[in-house]
N, CA and C atoms as an extended XYZ file, in Angstrom:
291
Properties=species:S:1:pos:R:3:atomname:S:1:resname:S:1:resid:I:1 pbc="F F F"
N      -202.512     -126.578       17.152 N   MET     1
C      -203.591     -125.689       17.138 CA  MET     1
C      -204.505     -125.586       15.772 C   MET     1
N      -205.276     -126.318       16.009 N   SER     2
C      -206.334     -126.422       14.665 CA  SER     2
C      -206.925     -125.078       14.333 C   SER     2
N      -207.271     -124.931       12.960 N   MET     3
C      -207.759     -123.749       12.552 CA  MET     3
C      -209.378     -124.195       12.000 C   MET     3
N      -210.297     -123.303       12.718 N   ARG     4
C      -211.560     -123.365       12.099 CA  ARG     4
C      -211.657     -122.730       11.037 C   ARG     4
N      -212.758     -123.153       10.149 N   PRO     5
C      -212.993     -122.074        8.615 CA  PRO     5
C      -213.466     -120.719        8.869 C   PRO     5
N      -214.136     -120.441       10.257 N   ILE     6
C      -214.143     -119.049       10.504 CA  ILE     6
C      -213.310     -118.140       10.760 C   ILE     6
N      -211.903     -119.008       11.382 N   ASP     7
C      -210.868     -118.273       11.544 CA  ASP     7
C      -209.923     -117.880       10.198 C   ASP     7
N      -210.193     -118.705        9.334 N   LEU     8
C      -209.622     -118.784        7.934 CA  LEU     8
C      -210.023     -117.666        7.259 C   LEU     8
N      -211.363     -117.375        7.366 N   GLN     9
C      -212.253     -116.302        6.685 CA  GLN     9
C      -211.742     -114.750        7.031 C   GLN     9
N      -211.165     -114.961        8.462 N   VAL    10
C      -210.901     -113.543        8.764 CA  VAL    10
C      -209.366     -113.502        8.693 C   VAL    10
N      -208.705     -114.793        8.930 N   ILE    11
C      -207.006     -114.370        8.580 CA  ILE    11
C      -206.916     -114.250        7.436 C   ILE    11
N      -207.121     -114.724        6.171 N   MET    12
C      -207.034     -114.706        4.942 CA  MET    12
C      -206.623     -113.218        4.524 C   MET    12
N      -207.846     -112.380        4.654 N   PRO    13
C      -207.662     -110.992        4.251 CA  PRO    13
C      -206.585     -110.171        4.924 C   PRO    13
N      -206.315     -110.251        6.068 N   LYS    14
C      -205.461     -109.868        6.710 CA  LYS    14
C      -203.973     -110.043        6.481 C   LYS    14
N      -203.619     -111.383        5.835 N   THR    15
C      -202.581     -111.663        5.296 CA  THR    15
C      -201.917     -110.831        4.373 C   THR    15
N      -202.872     -110.420        3.488 N   ALA    16
C      -202.572     -109.819        2.236 CA  ALA    16
C      -202.078     -108.231        2.591 C   ALA    16
N      -202.709     -107.780        3.915 N   GLU    17
C      -202.438     -106.472        4.759 CA  GLU    17
C      -201.191     -106.458        5.350 C   GLU    17
N      -200.835     -107.577        5.720 N   ALA    18
C      -199.634     -107.769        6.711 CA  ALA    18
C      -198.486     -107.781        5.566 C   ALA    18
N      -198.691     -108.498        4.723 N   THR    19
C      -197.624     -108.589        3.415 CA  THR    19
C      -197.264     -107.368        3.139 C   THR    19
N      -198.294     -106.487        2.756 N   LYS    20
C      -197.953     -105.111        2.142 CA  LYS    20
C      -196.870     -104.561        3.311 C   LYS    20
N      -197.430     -104.240        4.412 N   VAL    21
C      -196.794     -103.674        5.630 CA  VAL    21
C      -195.563     -104.351        5.783 C   VAL    21
N      -195.334     -105.432        5.693 N   GLN    22
C      -193.882     -106.150        5.819 CA  GLN    22
C      -193.059     -105.588        4.757 C   GLN    22
N      -193.545     -105.453        3.537 N   GLN    23
C      -192.935     -104.917        2.214 CA  GLN    23
C      -192.226     -103.523        2.324 C   GLN    23
N      -193.095     -102.830        3.014 N   VAL    24
C      -193.041     -101.256        2.967 CA  VAL    24
C      -192.087     -101.182        3.754 C   VAL    24
N      -191.980     -102.037        4.968 N   ILE    25
C      -190.883     -101.589        5.863 CA  ILE    25
C      -189.459     -102.059        5.644 C   ILE    25
N      -189.597     -103.185        4.633 N   LYS    26
C      -188.275     -103.791        4.220 CA  LYS    26
C      -187.762     -102.661        3.073 C   LYS    26
N      -188.652     -102.120        2.419 N   ASP    27
C      -188.430     -101.229        1.319 CA  ASP    27
C      -187.756     -100.042        2.077 C   ASP    27
N      -188.600      -99.500        3.115 N   SER    28
C      -187.958      -98.180        3.459 CA  SER    28
C      -186.391      -98.444        4.303 C   SER    28
N      -186.286      -99.665        4.738 N   ASN    29
C      -184.967      -99.997        5.353 CA  ASN    29
C      -183.633     -100.049        4.155 C   ASN    29
N      -184.130     -100.867        3.313 N   GLU    30
C      -183.342     -100.250        2.077 CA  GLU    30
C      -183.036      -99.245        1.878 C   GLU    30
N      -183.835      -98.224        1.534 N   ALA    31
C      -183.622      -97.012        1.130 CA  ALA    31
C      -183.105      -96.401        2.112 C   ALA    31
N      -183.251      -96.621        3.399 N   HIS    32
C      -182.800      -95.821        4.624 CA  HIS    32
C      -181.148      -96.283        4.305 C   HIS    32
N      -180.780      -97.374        4.088 N   GLN    33
C      -179.195      -97.838        4.415 CA  GLN    33
C      -178.812      -97.281        2.901 C   GLN    33
N      -179.245      -97.372        1.596 N   SER    34
C      -178.763      -96.637        0.640 CA  SER    34
C      -178.549      -95.320        0.860 C   SER    34
N      -179.411      -94.535        1.388 N   LEU    35
C      -179.257      -93.132        1.557 CA  LEU    35
C      -178.118      -92.914        2.697 C   LEU    35
N      -178.112      -93.752        3.814 N   LEU    36
C      -176.686      -93.627        4.711 CA  LEU    36
C      -175.437      -93.862        3.886 C   LEU    36
N      -175.548      -94.816        2.771 N   SER    37
C      -174.207      -95.205        2.136 CA  SER    37
C      -173.815      -93.963        1.116 C   SER    37
N      -174.691      -93.470        0.541 N   ALA    38
C      -174.627      -92.178       -0.441 CA  ALA    38
C      -173.813      -90.954        0.349 C   ALA    38
N      -174.804      -90.650        1.803 N   GLN    39
C      -174.307      -90.144        2.522 CA  GLN    39
C      -172.451      -89.955        3.044 C   GLN    39
N      -172.064      -91.229        3.115 N   PHE    40
C      -171.162      -91.765        3.691 CA  PHE    40
C      -170.051      -91.506        2.579 C   PHE    40
N      -170.360      -91.872        1.337 N   LYS    41
C      -169.616      -91.654        0.126 CA  LYS    41
C      -169.214      -90.613       -0.220 C   LYS    41
N      -170.096      -89.663        0.011 N   GLU    42
C      -170.084      -88.016       -0.202 CA  GLU    42
C      -169.205      -87.569        0.806 C   GLU    42
N      -169.181      -88.016        2.119 N   GLN    43
C      -168.261      -87.129        3.094 CA  GLN    43
C      -166.887      -87.893        2.850 C   GLN    43
N      -166.584      -89.137        2.357 N   LEU    44
C      -165.366      -89.364        1.743 CA  LEU    44
C      -164.784      -88.572        0.826 C   LEU    44
N      -165.461      -88.339       -0.012 N   LYS    45
C      -165.445      -87.629       -1.314 CA  LYS    45
C      -164.636      -86.164       -0.860 C   LYS    45
N      -165.629      -85.662       -0.123 N   SER    46
C      -165.271      -84.380        0.607 CA  SER    46
C      -163.986      -83.979        1.411 C   SER    46
N      -163.742      -84.992        2.049 N   ALA    47
C      -162.843      -85.151        2.973 CA  ALA    47
C      -161.609      -85.264        2.092 C   ALA    47
N      -161.271      -86.245        0.995 N   ARG    48
C      -159.958      -86.282        0.139 CA  ARG    48
C      -159.806      -85.007       -0.706 C   ARG    48
N      -160.951      -84.317       -0.895 N   GLU    49
C      -160.800      -83.278       -1.617 CA  GLU    49
C      -160.560      -81.611       -0.829 C   GLU    49
N      -160.883      -81.890        0.441 N   LYS    50
C      -160.407      -80.768        1.419 CA  LYS    50
C      -158.986      -80.646        1.518 C   LYS    50
N      -158.497      -79.192        1.823 N   VAL    51
C      -156.961      -78.802        2.020 CA  VAL    51
C      -156.951      -78.668        3.490 C   VAL    51
N      -156.481      -79.143        4.144 N   TYR    52
C      -156.339      -79.000        5.859 CA  TYR    52
C      -155.462      -77.903        5.676 C   TYR    52
N      -155.286      -77.098        6.749 N   GLU    53
C      -154.582      -76.175        6.974 CA  GLU    53
C      -153.621      -76.513        8.204 C   GLU    53
N      -152.240      -76.146        8.427 N   ARG    54
C      -151.774      -76.457        9.381 CA  ARG    54
C      -152.079      -75.888       10.904 C   ARG    54
N      -151.919      -76.380       12.070 N   ALA    55
C      -152.531      -75.972       13.049 CA  ALA    55
C      -151.791      -74.617       13.343 C   ALA    55
N      -150.263      -74.581       13.215 N   LYS    56
C      -149.568      -73.328       13.838 CA  LYS    56
C      -148.611      -72.889       13.039 C   LYS    56
N      -148.688      -72.321       11.748 N   PRO    57
C      -147.628      -71.811       10.782 CA  PRO    57
C      -146.784      -71.118       11.294 C   PRO    57
N      -147.040      -70.420       12.237 N   GLU    58
C      -145.955      -69.602       12.680 CA  GLU    58
C      -144.730      -70.371       13.220 C   GLU    58
N      -144.859      -71.501       13.398 N   GLU    59
C      -143.694      -72.463       13.854 CA  GLU    59
C      -143.078      -73.341       12.846 C   GLU    59
N      -143.676      -72.817       11.691 N   ILE    60
C      -142.873      -73.782       10.677 CA  ILE    60
C      -141.497      -73.246       10.628 C   ILE    60
N      -140.362      -74.005       10.028 N   LYS    61
C      -139.143      -73.487       10.033 CA  LYS    61
C      -138.414      -73.911        8.755 C   LYS    61
N      -137.851      -73.345        7.882 N   VAL    62
C      -137.391      -73.843        6.458 CA  VAL    62
C      -136.076      -74.117        6.749 C   VAL    62
N      -135.304      -75.312        6.193 N   GLU    63
C      -134.329      -75.504        6.312 CA  GLU    63
C      -133.212      -74.597        5.802 C   GLU    63
N      -133.372      -74.040        4.692 N   GLY    64
C      -132.694      -73.030        3.874 CA  GLY    64
C      -132.148      -72.064        4.888 C   GLY    64
N      -133.375      -71.520        5.445 N   ASP    65
C      -132.904      -70.177        6.660 CA  ASP    65
C      -131.850      -70.333        7.450 C   ASP    65
N      -131.576      -71.635        7.877 N   LYS    66
C      -130.665      -71.976        8.694 CA  LYS    66
C      -129.511      -71.939        8.139 C   LYS    66
N      -129.290      -72.639        6.885 N   ASP    67
C      -127.767      -72.387        6.095 CA  ASP    67
C      -127.490      -70.934        5.886 C   ASP    67
N      -128.936      -70.166        5.327 N   ASN    68
C      -128.326      -68.853        5.182 CA  ASN    68
C      -128.147      -68.054        6.158 C   ASN    68
N      -128.404      -68.342        7.472 N   ASN    69
C      -128.040      -67.615        8.882 CA  ASN    69
C      -126.357      -68.035        9.199 C   ASN    69
N      -126.092      -69.383        9.111 N   LYS    70
C      -124.956      -69.687        9.376 CA  LYS    70
C      -123.963      -69.035        8.318 C   LYS    70
N      -124.201      -69.147        7.261 N   LYS    71
C      -123.150      -68.151        6.018 CA  LYS    71
C      -123.359      -66.783        6.351 C   LYS    71
N      -124.310      -66.190        6.809 N   GLU    72
C      -124.015      -64.508        7.112 CA  GLU    72
C      -123.213      -64.507        8.489 C   GLU    72
N      -123.439      -65.508        9.311 N   LYS    73
C      -122.675      -65.371       10.423 CA  LYS    73
C      -121.075      -65.646       10.414 C   LYS    73
N      -120.890      -66.609        9.272 N   GLY    74
C      -119.676      -66.920        9.136 CA  GLY    74
C      -118.698      -65.673        8.230 C   GLY    74
N      -119.464      -65.294        7.587 N   LYS    75
C      -119.102      -63.984        6.421 CA  LYS    75
C      -118.868      -62.755        7.657 C   LYS    75
N      -119.581      -62.721        8.695 N   ASN    76
C      -119.061      -61.708        9.767 CA  ASN    76
C      -117.943      -62.016       10.508 C   ASN    76
N      -117.861      -63.055       10.939 N   LYS    77
C      -116.557      -63.896       11.508 CA  LYS    77
C      -115.656      -63.759       10.633 C   LYS    77
N      -115.647      -63.599        9.203 N   GLN    78
C      -114.492      -63.681        8.477 CA  GLN    78
C      -114.058      -62.213        8.247 C   GLN    78
N      -115.195      -61.361        8.318 N   GLY    79
C      -114.661      -60.024        8.060 CA  GLY    79
C      -113.849      -59.458        9.548 C   GLY    79
N      -114.590      -60.047       10.450 N   ASN    80
C      -113.952      -59.657       11.718 CA  ASN    80
C      -112.394      -60.223       11.596 C   ASN    80
N      -112.122      -61.245       11.445 N   ASN    81
C      -111.152      -62.195       11.706 CA  ASN    81
C      -110.203      -61.322       10.417 C   ASN    81
N      -110.377      -60.878        9.355 N   LYS    82
C      -109.488      -60.003        8.353 CA  LYS    82
C      -108.959      -58.677        9.051 C   LYS    82
N      -109.676      -58.074       10.020 N   LYS    83
C      -109.288      -56.919       10.559 CA  LYS    83
C      -108.424      -57.494       11.786 C   LYS    83
N      -108.544      -58.419       12.403 N   LYS    84
C      -107.522      -58.992       13.401 CA  LYS    84
C      -106.309      -59.292       12.530 C   LYS    84
N      -106.200      -59.609       11.462 N   GLY    85
C      -104.909      -60.251       10.951 CA  GLY    85
C      -104.986      -61.826       10.842 C   GLY    85
N      -106.050      -62.374       10.964 N   ALA    86
C      -106.018      -63.820       10.925 CA  ALA    86
C      -106.137      -64.385        9.494 C   ALA    86
N      -106.112      -65.685        9.075 N   PRO    87
C      -106.188      -65.991        7.702 CA  PRO    87
C      -107.615      -65.754        7.448 C   PRO    87
N      -107.672      -65.617        5.738 N   LYS    88
C      -108.806      -65.393        5.660 CA  LYS    88
C      -110.140      -66.500        5.588 C   LYS    88
N      -109.771      -67.679        5.372 N   ASN    89
C      -110.503      -68.836        5.303 CA  ASN    89
C      -110.014      -69.804        6.569 C   ASN    89
N      -110.379      -69.912        7.725 N   SER    90
C      -109.610      -70.578        8.491 CA  SER    90
C      -110.181      -72.250        8.376 C   SER    90
N      -111.186      -72.786        7.531 N   ASN    91
C      -111.556      -74.110        7.229 CA  ASN    91
C      -110.992      -74.419        6.250 C   ASN    91
N      -110.215      -73.582        5.343 N   HIS    92
C      -109.492      -74.282        4.206 CA  HIS    92
C      -108.181      -74.894        4.350 C   HIS    92
N      -108.109      -76.071        3.860 N   ILE    93
C      -106.700      -76.718        4.082 CA  ILE    93
C      -106.268      -76.943        2.776 C   ILE    93
N      -104.776      -76.394        2.581 N   ASP    94
C      -104.311      -76.345        1.238 CA  ASP    94
C      -103.015      -77.663        1.139 C   ASP    94
N      -103.284      -78.640        0.466 N   VAL    95
C      -102.621      -79.896        0.481 CA  VAL    95
C      -101.763      -79.822       -1.163 C   VAL    95
N      -100.348      -79.850       -1.404 N   ARG    96
C       -99.511      -80.148       -2.147 CA  ARG    96
C       -99.026      -81.258       -2.414 C   ARG    96
N       -98.869      -81.720       -3.451 N   ILE    97
C       -98.239      -83.185       -3.620 CA  ILE    97
C       -97.088      -82.978       -4.731 C   ILE    97
């Protein structure tokens, strides 16, 4: 397609306008992208610093409580065994050499 001189006179001023519009679009896309990355970094930072609560704290069991309950039950059994005349510690084995 050949260009006539009259067409060039009309097109040349519009190229400068088109260049400005394209540059504004490019700059706005870059600014939008940098804004999104800054927001994402902020979300990551807040997620790292956030303290999460457990869903159901009433179901948390401490292992030490089980041991204490067993000891208390064992003491109760030993107290009952003493009354009945059983040996004072049925789990103890005395070995002499």
